[in-house]
XYZ file of C-alpha atoms in Angstrom:
678
model
C 24.887 34.601 48.831
C 22.667 34.608 45.738
C 24.755 35.263 42.628
C 23.577 36.519 39.243
C 25.229 33.497 37.635
C 22.609 31.258 39.210
C 20.293 32.050 36.314
C 21.658 31.866 32.768
C 21.817 34.955 30.557
C 20.840 34.967 26.863
C 23.232 35.292 23.947
C 25.990 37.819 24.400
C 25.400 39.716 21.161
C 22.488 41.549 22.839
C 24.967 43.795 24.635
C 25.788 45.579 21.352
C 29.441 46.090 22.226
C 31.950 47.382 19.657
C 34.157 44.325 19.122
C 35.007 40.958 20.720
C 37.556 40.504 23.437
C 41.241 40.512 22.372
C 42.858 37.172 21.718
C 45.420 37.759 24.469
C 42.598 37.514 26.968
C 40.861 34.593 25.323
C 44.076 32.505 25.255
C 46.197 32.897 28.384
C 49.176 31.183 26.672
C 50.651 32.431 23.371
C 49.440 30.416 20.353
C 51.951 27.899 19.062
C 53.839 28.433 15.839
C 52.743 26.805 12.616
C 53.235 23.091 12.888
C 53.823 20.849 9.879
C 52.262 17.837 11.492
C 48.465 18.067 11.568
C 48.258 15.821 14.621
C 50.122 18.203 16.917
C 48.118 18.469 20.089
C 49.215 22.036 20.862
C 47.495 23.542 17.843
C 44.064 25.029 18.522
C 42.869 24.253 14.964
C 41.213 20.935 14.044
C 43.285 18.512 11.906
C 40.866 18.707 8.999
C 41.547 22.434 8.561
C 45.342 21.964 8.867
C 45.262 19.120 6.331
C 43.526 21.284 3.747
C 45.856 24.213 4.417
C 49.005 22.057 3.943
C 48.062 20.766 0.494
C 49.432 22.686 -2.539
C 46.998 24.991 -4.251
C 46.267 24.175 -7.877
C 47.445 27.047 -10.045
C 50.117 28.265 -7.650
C 53.629 29.483 -8.501
C 54.814 25.901 -8.836
C 52.524 25.269 -11.798
C 53.084 28.135 -14.242
C 52.780 26.081 -17.360
C 49.016 26.138 -17.584
C 48.007 29.588 -16.511
C 44.555 29.259 -18.043
C 43.809 26.037 -16.305
C 40.410 25.935 -14.677
C 40.866 25.877 -10.895
C 39.769 22.741 -9.201
C 36.841 22.592 -6.825
C 37.638 23.235 -3.169
C 37.397 20.330 -0.817
C 34.416 20.673 1.478
C 35.421 20.946 5.108
C 33.444 18.759 7.384
C 31.265 20.354 10.053
C 32.370 20.141 13.698
C 29.531 17.732 14.385
C 31.110 15.162 12.044
C 34.645 15.463 13.372
C 36.145 12.921 15.663
C 36.118 13.185 19.401
C 39.858 13.946 19.443
C 39.374 16.845 17.029
C 36.660 18.356 19.198
C 38.912 18.071 22.244
C 41.683 19.932 20.441
C 39.513 22.940 19.432
C 37.912 23.609 22.820
C 38.468 26.938 24.618
C 41.016 26.216 27.339
C 40.255 29.397 29.276
C 36.969 27.891 30.415
C 39.005 25.429 32.463
C 40.359 28.248 34.623
C 38.717 28.621 38.021
C 36.433 31.580 38.632
C 38.926 33.130 41.036
C 41.519 33.496 38.257
C 39.013 35.048 35.885
C 37.872 37.500 38.554
C 41.487 38.509 39.131
C 41.930 39.138 35.404
C 38.737 41.200 35.248
C 39.863 43.306 38.190
C 42.766 44.562 36.049
C 40.377 46.085 33.474
C 39.417 49.580 34.656
C 38.088 50.846 31.298
C 34.352 50.241 30.693
C 34.918 49.488 26.990
C 37.229 46.571 27.832
C 34.821 45.232 30.432
C 31.932 45.298 27.959
C 34.040 43.456 25.381
C 34.944 40.767 27.861
C 31.339 40.457 29.021
C 30.247 39.827 25.433
C 32.385 36.672 25.133
C 30.106 34.292 27.006
C 27.360 34.070 29.578
C 29.843 32.921 32.168
C 32.035 35.984 31.758
C 29.068 38.321 31.964
C 27.749 36.587 35.079
C 31.182 36.779 36.726
C 31.564 40.476 36.030
C 28.010 41.123 37.169
C 28.773 39.434 40.481
C 31.751 41.736 41.127
C 31.328 44.887 43.127
C 32.099 48.178 41.472
C 35.009 48.818 43.848
C 36.713 45.608 42.673
C 37.115 46.899 39.118
C 40.470 48.549 38.691
C 41.598 47.570 42.178
C 45.016 46.510 40.883
C 45.256 49.132 38.108
C 46.835 52.557 38.271
C 44.331 55.351 37.435
C 44.634 59.091 37.510
C 42.434 60.716 40.142
C 39.366 62.337 38.572
C 36.164 63.849 39.855
C 33.251 61.413 40.080
C 30.393 62.461 37.832
C 26.805 61.655 38.707
C 24.523 60.365 35.977
C 20.947 59.174 35.525
C 19.487 56.581 33.156
C 15.960 55.881 31.907
C 15.074 52.615 30.137
C 11.706 52.222 28.402
C 9.805 49.691 26.333
C 11.696 46.875 24.653
C 15.030 48.151 25.961
C 13.976 47.355 29.529
C 15.562 43.951 30.152
C 18.192 42.319 32.315
C 20.779 42.480 29.568
C 20.532 46.247 29.328
C 20.903 46.598 33.085
C 23.882 44.247 33.125
C 25.617 46.156 30.333
C 24.908 49.436 32.101
C 26.312 48.174 35.377
C 29.472 46.727 33.825
C 30.062 49.739 31.593
C 30.105 52.282 34.400
C 33.426 54.047 34.415
C 35.464 54.459 37.568
C 34.797 58.205 37.386
C 30.987 57.868 36.955
C 28.304 57.172 39.536
C 24.780 56.045 38.673
C 22.471 57.864 41.080
C 19.066 57.836 39.328
C 17.572 54.849 37.499
C 14.088 54.705 35.981
C 12.740 51.561 34.292
C 9.416 51.532 32.457
C 8.354 48.238 30.918
C 5.358 47.674 28.658
C 2.703 45.898 30.665
C 1.560 42.757 28.779
C -2.125 42.324 28.055
C -2.143 38.811 29.583
C 0.674 38.709 32.139
C 2.053 35.338 33.096
C 2.985 34.407 36.655
C 6.420 35.873 37.439
C 7.820 32.521 38.540
C 7.351 31.054 35.093
C 10.053 31.523 32.461
C 12.618 32.374 35.132
C 15.449 32.067 32.620
C 13.898 34.566 30.185
C 15.777 37.845 30.560
C 13.816 39.831 28.015
C 12.257 41.666 30.951
C 13.511 43.206 34.152
C 13.765 40.592 36.899
C 15.605 40.058 40.164
C 18.781 39.230 38.232
C 18.939 42.707 36.727
C 18.325 44.362 40.086
C 21.037 42.248 41.674
C 23.544 43.395 39.041
C 22.618 47.039 39.577
C 22.788 46.662 43.351
C 26.274 45.149 43.156
C 27.692 47.714 40.736
C 25.835 50.921 41.730
C 26.076 51.215 45.473
C 25.545 54.997 45.312
C 22.060 54.661 43.828
C 19.728 57.314 45.245
C 16.578 57.047 43.128
C 14.962 53.879 41.776
C 11.689 53.782 39.821
C 10.292 50.452 38.589
C 7.159 50.708 36.454
C 5.343 47.601 35.192
C 8.210 45.286 36.210
C 6.020 42.291 37.014
C 8.967 39.873 37.412
C 10.652 41.844 40.175
C 10.083 40.212 43.548
C 11.351 40.470 47.113
C 14.733 38.975 46.180
C 15.535 41.937 43.936
C 14.510 44.449 46.591
C 16.602 42.535 49.134
C 19.686 43.069 46.954
C 18.895 46.790 46.744
C 18.431 47.033 50.496
C 21.701 45.228 51.180
C 23.919 47.239 48.818
C 22.222 50.637 48.217
C 21.933 52.133 51.676
C 21.955 55.680 50.207
C 18.602 55.184 48.443
C 16.320 58.188 48.903
C 13.536 57.716 46.350
C 11.627 54.495 45.588
C 8.714 54.128 43.154
C 6.934 50.846 42.460
C 4.118 50.572 39.912
C 2.299 47.319 39.101
C 4.696 45.341 41.284
C 2.573 42.208 41.481
C 5.316 40.018 42.994
C 6.492 42.419 45.695
C 5.267 41.647 49.214
C 5.806 43.008 52.717
C 9.048 41.063 53.075
C 10.865 42.996 50.374
C 9.583 46.400 51.484
C 10.439 45.715 55.116
C 14.022 44.977 54.061
C 14.070 48.291 52.169
C 12.782 50.098 55.248
C 15.501 48.678 57.484
C 18.340 48.769 54.953
C 17.718 52.256 53.508
C 17.380 54.617 56.477
C 17.783 57.718 54.279
C 14.607 57.059 52.288
C 12.803 60.375 51.742
C 10.183 59.567 49.091
C 8.023 56.454 48.711
C 5.404 55.816 46.031
C 3.398 52.575 45.806
C 0.938 52.072 42.939
C -0.974 48.865 42.187
C 0.903 46.613 44.618
C -1.788 44.048 45.530
C 0.374 42.005 47.930
C 1.510 44.920 50.102
C -0.262 45.325 53.453
C -0.130 47.585 56.488
C 2.976 45.778 57.795
C 5.130 47.519 55.189
C 3.851 50.977 56.119
C 4.390 50.292 59.819
C 7.996 49.299 59.051
C 8.566 52.519 57.078
C 7.054 54.600 59.869
C 9.557 53.123 62.350
C 12.762 53.033 60.302
C 12.429 55.760 57.639
C 12.597 58.771 59.918
C 13.493 61.121 57.024
C 10.419 60.321 54.916
C 8.863 63.580 53.626
C 6.790 62.349 50.669
C 4.404 59.392 50.573
C 1.993 58.348 47.815
C -0.172 55.236 47.690
C -2.694 54.194 45.045
C -4.661 51.045 44.175
C -3.314 48.944 47.029
C -6.422 47.114 48.291
C -4.749 45.457 51.312
C -3.598 48.770 52.810
C -6.124 50.139 55.298
C -6.474 53.164 57.556
C -4.147 51.560 60.104
C -1.158 51.627 57.759
C -1.797 55.174 56.548
C -2.292 56.372 60.133
C 1.075 54.948 61.118
C 2.735 57.036 58.404
C 0.791 60.204 59.219
C 1.190 60.042 62.990
C 4.771 58.739 63.367
C 6.484 60.537 60.488
C 7.417 63.952 61.857
C 8.889 65.283 58.590
C 6.097 64.291 56.219
C 5.259 67.186 53.861
C 3.539 65.535 50.874
C 0.698 63.014 51.106
C -1.092 61.606 48.039
C -3.818 58.966 48.259
C -5.580 57.670 45.141
C -8.207 54.982 44.496
C -8.282 53.890 48.129
C -10.802 53.614 50.930
C -10.184 56.421 53.392
C -11.899 56.872 56.742
C -12.599 60.013 58.731
C -9.877 59.155 61.274
C -7.137 59.550 58.666
C -8.355 62.990 57.599
C -8.662 64.027 61.242
C -5.109 62.819 61.954
C -3.815 64.853 59.020
C -5.355 68.014 60.457
C -4.543 67.467 64.128
C -1.253 65.552 64.323
C 0.678 66.687 61.279
C 1.040 70.437 60.975
C 4.016 69.892 58.623
C 1.956 68.513 55.718
C 2.020 71.102 52.935
C 0.522 69.173 50.013
C -2.548 66.941 50.279
C -3.972 65.146 47.257
C -7.056 62.926 47.424
C -8.106 61.290 44.167
C -11.028 58.901 43.766
C -11.198 58.044 47.453
C -14.272 56.787 49.242
C -15.349 56.048 52.791
C -15.134 59.570 54.244
C -18.139 61.622 55.264
C -18.799 65.347 55.398
C -17.416 65.450 58.931
C -14.167 63.875 57.802
C -13.645 66.280 54.889
C -14.414 69.214 57.169
C -11.224 68.470 59.114
C -9.160 69.423 56.040
C -9.859 73.080 56.729
C -8.132 72.783 60.124
C -4.773 71.814 58.590
C -2.996 75.092 59.248
C 0.208 74.119 57.436
C -1.529 73.134 54.202
C -0.220 74.986 51.110
C -1.668 72.915 48.229
C -4.961 70.987 48.112
C -6.139 68.687 45.316
C -9.542 66.959 45.432
C -10.461 64.752 42.480
C -13.688 62.742 42.302
C -13.951 62.316 46.067
C -17.131 60.512 47.099
C -19.009 62.295 49.879
C -17.532 65.746 49.230
C -20.277 68.396 49.469
C -20.672 72.111 50.151
C -20.801 71.492 53.885
C -17.086 70.672 53.935
C -16.211 74.295 53.085
C -19.204 76.267 54.331
C -18.775 75.042 57.938
C -15.102 75.980 58.030
C -13.972 78.582 60.524
C -13.387 81.953 58.814
C -10.386 82.812 61.005
C -7.982 79.856 60.663
C -9.344 77.640 57.869
C -7.183 77.490 54.734
C -5.186 80.458 55.972
C -1.965 79.401 54.261
C -3.468 77.732 51.186
C -1.880 78.926 47.921
C -2.961 76.274 45.381
C -6.408 74.677 44.941
C -7.339 72.021 42.383
C -10.897 70.688 42.134
C -11.797 68.002 39.587
C -14.980 66.040 38.905
C -16.858 66.845 42.117
C -20.494 67.110 40.959
C -21.882 67.683 44.474
C -20.192 71.074 44.798
C -21.932 74.333 43.920
C -21.144 78.037 43.886
C -21.219 78.046 47.700
C -18.094 75.874 47.892
C -16.243 77.949 45.313
C -17.076 81.225 47.057
C -16.251 79.919 50.542
C -12.943 78.435 49.432
C -11.737 81.550 47.598
C -12.810 83.749 50.512
C -11.066 81.682 53.197
C -7.852 81.180 51.215
C -6.578 84.733 51.461
C -3.204 83.755 49.889
C -4.599 81.813 46.956
C -2.272 81.980 43.911
C -3.343 79.046 41.730
C -6.946 78.016 40.977
C -7.621 74.927 38.849
C -11.168 73.762 38.003
C -11.713 70.743 35.748
C -14.727 68.710 34.609
C -17.459 70.918 36.055
C -20.339 71.152 33.606
C -23.517 72.639 34.943
C -22.064 72.863 38.466
C -20.764 76.432 38.731
C -22.513 79.458 37.284
C -20.956 82.393 35.534
C -21.899 84.667 38.441
C -20.206 82.299 40.891
C -16.998 82.379 38.862
C -17.084 86.186 38.806
C -17.432 86.542 42.574
C -14.786 83.856 43.188
C -12.292 85.760 41.044
C -13.090 88.953 42.917
C -12.340 87.227 46.255
C -8.795 86.279 45.195
C -8.133 89.039 42.684
C -5.116 90.555 44.487
C -3.164 87.289 44.959
C -4.201 85.086 42.012
C -1.299 84.281 39.626
C -2.590 81.324 37.594
C -6.124 80.434 36.446
C -6.891 77.068 34.795
C -10.418 76.239 33.633
C -10.699 72.901 31.801
C -13.899 71.354 30.442
C -16.210 73.544 32.493
C -19.620 75.008 31.677
C -20.513 78.249 33.469
C -24.227 78.573 32.837
C -27.581 77.443 34.134
C -28.653 80.379 36.326
C -29.562 82.959 33.706
C -26.450 85.025 34.314
C -24.021 83.369 31.874
C -22.177 85.603 29.472
C -23.782 85.950 26.095
C -21.708 85.898 22.922
C -20.453 89.330 21.909
C -21.446 91.010 25.182
C -18.842 92.701 27.393
C -18.051 91.224 30.764
C -19.998 93.702 32.928
C -19.874 91.700 36.153
C -16.085 91.688 36.491
C -14.995 95.022 37.925
C -12.043 93.874 40.031
C -8.568 93.808 38.527
C -6.079 90.955 38.920
C -2.693 92.673 38.823
C -0.702 89.507 39.695
C -2.380 87.131 37.207
C 0.269 85.801 34.779
C -1.173 82.578 33.320
C -4.693 82.148 31.904
C -5.662 78.763 30.469
C -9.145 78.084 29.132
C -9.827 74.710 27.530
C -13.180 73.620 26.147
C -15.218 75.857 28.446
C -18.792 76.812 27.629
C -20.273 80.083 28.743
C -17.035 82.044 28.356
C -16.772 84.119 25.191
C -15.236 87.271 23.842
C -16.342 89.305 26.868
C -14.306 87.215 29.303
C -11.274 87.391 27.024
C -11.574 91.192 26.867
C -11.725 91.337 30.673
C -8.454 89.401 30.838
C -6.864 92.136 28.739
C -8.365 94.895 30.879
C -7.695 93.501 34.345
C -4.578 91.335 33.906
C -1.768 93.595 32.740
C 0.936 91.128 33.913
C -0.240 88.165 31.839
C 2.565 86.307 30.013
C 1.016 82.928 29.120
C -2.328 82.757 27.292
C -3.960 79.484 26.278
C -7.423 79.322 24.680
C -7.771 75.694 23.528
C -10.891 74.447 21.729
C -12.817 77.552 22.689
C -15.507 77.630 20.011
C -17.126 80.787 21.396
C -14.046 83.012 20.922
C -13.818 84.938 17.645
C -11.334 87.222 15.900
C -13.076 90.185 17.464
C -12.361 88.950 20.982
C -8.654 88.242 20.340
C -8.148 91.617 18.654
C -9.850 93.498 21.499
C -7.936 91.493 24.099
C -4.584 92.498 22.613
C -5.632 96.120 22.225
C -6.358 96.294 25.940
C -2.773 95.172 26.633
C -1.177 97.781 24.423
C 1.768 99.260 26.275
C 1.646 96.441 28.869
C 2.083 93.452 26.581
C 4.585 90.931 28.015
C 3.092 87.802 26.450
C 5.632 85.109 25.538
C 3.340 82.136 24.828
C 0.028 81.960 22.927
C -1.932 78.745 22.334
C -5.073 78.996 20.189
C -5.323 75.331 19.188
C -8.743 74.097 18.161
C -10.382 77.543 17.975
C -12.244 76.964 14.722
C -13.647 80.521 14.523
C -10.245 82.219 14.526
C -8.581 83.235 11.271
C -5.931 85.500 9.786
C -7.086 88.555 11.746
C -6.181 86.882 15.029
C -2.759 85.876 13.684
C -2.074 89.430 12.518
C -3.122 90.865 15.892
C -0.975 88.415 17.877
C 2.161 88.932 15.768
C 1.687 92.701 15.618
C 1.235 93.224 19.362
C 3.587 90.537 20.741
C 6.400 90.946 18.173
C 9.847 89.827 19.343
C 8.694 88.814 22.819
C 6.691 85.837 21.547
C 8.514 82.512 22.007
C 5.760 79.948 21.371
C 2.724 80.088 19.065
C 0.269 77.198 18.533
C -2.457 77.414 15.873
C -3.174 73.706 15.555
C -6.620 73.019 14.093
C -7.370 76.638 13.152
C -8.733 75.897 9.689
C -9.404 79.562 8.866
C -5.735 80.491 9.043
C -4.412 80.783 5.475
C -1.180 81.755 3.725
C -1.875 85.436 4.261
C -1.834 85.084 8.026
C 0.935 82.504 8.393
C 3.400 84.270 6.085
C 3.993 87.160 8.535
C 4.679 85.083 11.659
C 8.459 84.689 11.540
C 8.990 88.114 9.954
C 7.361 89.839 12.931
C 8.293 87.358 15.675
C 11.979 86.755 15.079
C 12.666 85.074 18.444
C 10.046 82.362 18.023
C 11.174 78.945 19.350
C 8.073 76.775 18.799
C 5.544 77.094 15.987
C 2.596 74.750 15.420
C 0.610 75.220 12.186
C -0.880 71.722 12.090
C -4.262 71.558 10.403
C -4.127 75.123 9.071
C -5.215 75.907 5.501
C -1.733 76.825 4.291
C 0.431 75.838 1.344
C 3.959 76.124 0.046
C 3.813 79.923 -0.191
C 3.381 80.351 3.553
C 6.255 77.996 4.384
C 8.550 79.741 1.898
C 7.800 83.080 3.553
C 8.511 81.566 6.948
C 11.846 80.223 5.781
C 12.894 83.418 4.018
C 12.767 85.318 7.325
C 15.470 82.916 8.578
C 14.313 82.614 12.236
C 17.513 81.800 14.098
C 15.833 80.607 17.328
C 13.168 78.358 15.785
C 13.664 74.789 17.074
C 10.296 73.078 16.569
C 7.966 73.345 13.558
C 4.781 71.347 13.054
C 3.002 71.141 9.691
C 0.987 68.026 10.526
C -2.257 67.765 8.591
C -1.400 70.491 6.061
C -2.580 68.622 2.969
C -1.684 71.373 0.484
C 2.066 71.532 1.047
C 4.280 69.793 -1.522
C 7.965 69.165 -2.141
C 8.425 72.920 -2.607
C 8.286 73.201 1.172
C 11.064 70.669 1.604
C 13.093 72.360 -1.114
C 12.837 75.672 0.752
C 13.997 74.010 3.968
C 16.822 72.310 2.095
C 18.072 75.608 0.658
C 18.370 77.104 4.132
C 19.978 73.998 5.633
C 16.922 73.105 7.679
C 17.223 76.386 9.619
C 18.096 75.508 13.244
C 15.263 73.034 13.638
C 15.556 70.137 16.052
C 12.088 68.748 15.370
C 9.870 68.787 12.254
C 6.429 67.174 12.109
C 5.149 66.307 8.613
C 2.548 63.643 9.476
C -0.629 63.752 7.440
C 0.945 65.490 4.413
C 0.153 63.146 1.487
C 1.740 65.291 -1.259
C 5.267 64.985 0.136
C 7.681 62.442 -1.340
C 9.861 60.265 0.850
C 12.933 60.923 -1.254
C 12.661 64.655 -0.541
C 12.124 64.032 3.157
C 15.340 62.002 3.331
C 17.274 64.955 1.874
C 16.474 67.215 4.843
C 17.043 64.569 7.499
C 20.771 65.388 7.833
C 19.880 68.939 8.901
C 17.145 68.099 11.442
C 17.481 65.785 14.429
C 13.918 64.454 14.497
C 11.606 64.298 11.478
C 8.152 62.754 11.786
C 6.277 61.830 8.633
């Protein structure tokens, strides 16, 4: 059995426990009474200290004659290094002479997590002993009231991700608490050292920390290890041996993990339902074959940047796993046989995501259309993907159940693919297009929206340019080509798209009466006229709760007035970050008209203290987040207004990039607000 005490822990003060262990635990026998003879062997104090304590103090009650006598200089006590060998033997801690079995018995009588943490902070030995105990052994001989066991989850990031933190977490678990979800995210070093070096350094997560967690948290269901380069097969073996209820496993940049550790997980955790492997260079097809045989409940599998995994391993998962519903493959070589197996053998797959894959041809991608059970499809920068993959699809069964489509960075696609896909997917609800500049035309977008107008609920267009065929929308012109309405469309997000101006925005107001979430980010072609007309078209139908106009440099106070006037109390989130034309006149009416606002972002707007004072005077009771980042004109008057109203109900305030604010004033409002950035 490999114990955590095999590798030494660092100093105990890293646990940050409240106070040291009581003296009754440190000394198993009661301390002797004060002894007059300094050479008494039963006293735990060195003779030099007792000798100084027994001498009369100059200026004590026995010498009252000279009350103004200058006190003599104290005798310097010698350091322990200069004391005799007998003195060092007298001051040693006798509890270290007890065998480990006795100490384990004592620890088993401590059911409270606070007491266990105090004892673990005494020495490395005590921490290692407690870490080696199973959770069921704590409180085995103590009487506890029966209470309901509460599940909890923990996430450790950055510098806090180390073996000490895991050990303290494992020891501090109460008898009524169960750790079920653990996520660890370390900071990946720029020049990582081999994991076998510095084995005694516990400033990172290693096998020792995993062993402690495995011993103490046997009910662990989800484990995510990101950038834990010192975790190897020994740590996974401890998890497989003790955490048989594990259902979710994520490994990212696990350079020391090999097939041996994953095969133990596959055989020791039969309830595994989700597996995600990212940047595991030592993992091969043997691990995937083991999961396909033992993990019969696996329904989600994701693999990325694993160069030693080939089509054979992925095929074993696809063919043998009968309950697989989610399959994500990224930055891998993928052959046509895998895509064909997905379409023919696995009708249960509902989500397929292919990102930056290569090796497949047009024939292989064409098999995707035959996956009758597919509900969501994501294709991102797939080499070899052309229009033929969608044009050759059968019009009767291809993409019949598809509800969500996401296409990113596929320069070989044209309007033919977009039209064929939206026509075949008769139940399409979500359409996401990203990084298509000069690929799709404005006319193609119009006809695609008409094909899915009755079912479409969410439209996301990011970094796209709809032009190039002479039919793009000109600035200020109405959107004549769009005649079909989209009654189910609720979310419209346009970000940095060229070729879409005020006319398209007006069509959204005309055809989408159910819209609730509007986001026009960095849309330089949209003006105040377009926003005003858009909101007028929704008059009587307006149910908008979120508006994001960040980065629209041509929008000013007129747009703010129109949004606050038409949305009123329904608006919950408003973002005007980077709208330099918004001034005090526009910002001062926001909270007065929109009293239920929860989030407000005015970063980079041309506002001053007057606007903030007007915002505060309205006393918005629901406002939780306020951003004034980059507002160079605000001064301490703003902080004074917030101070007078007790910081409102804010949980977060962003004041970065405000040079005219004083730190002393900022510290005055910190007691009212949980998080202040400056």
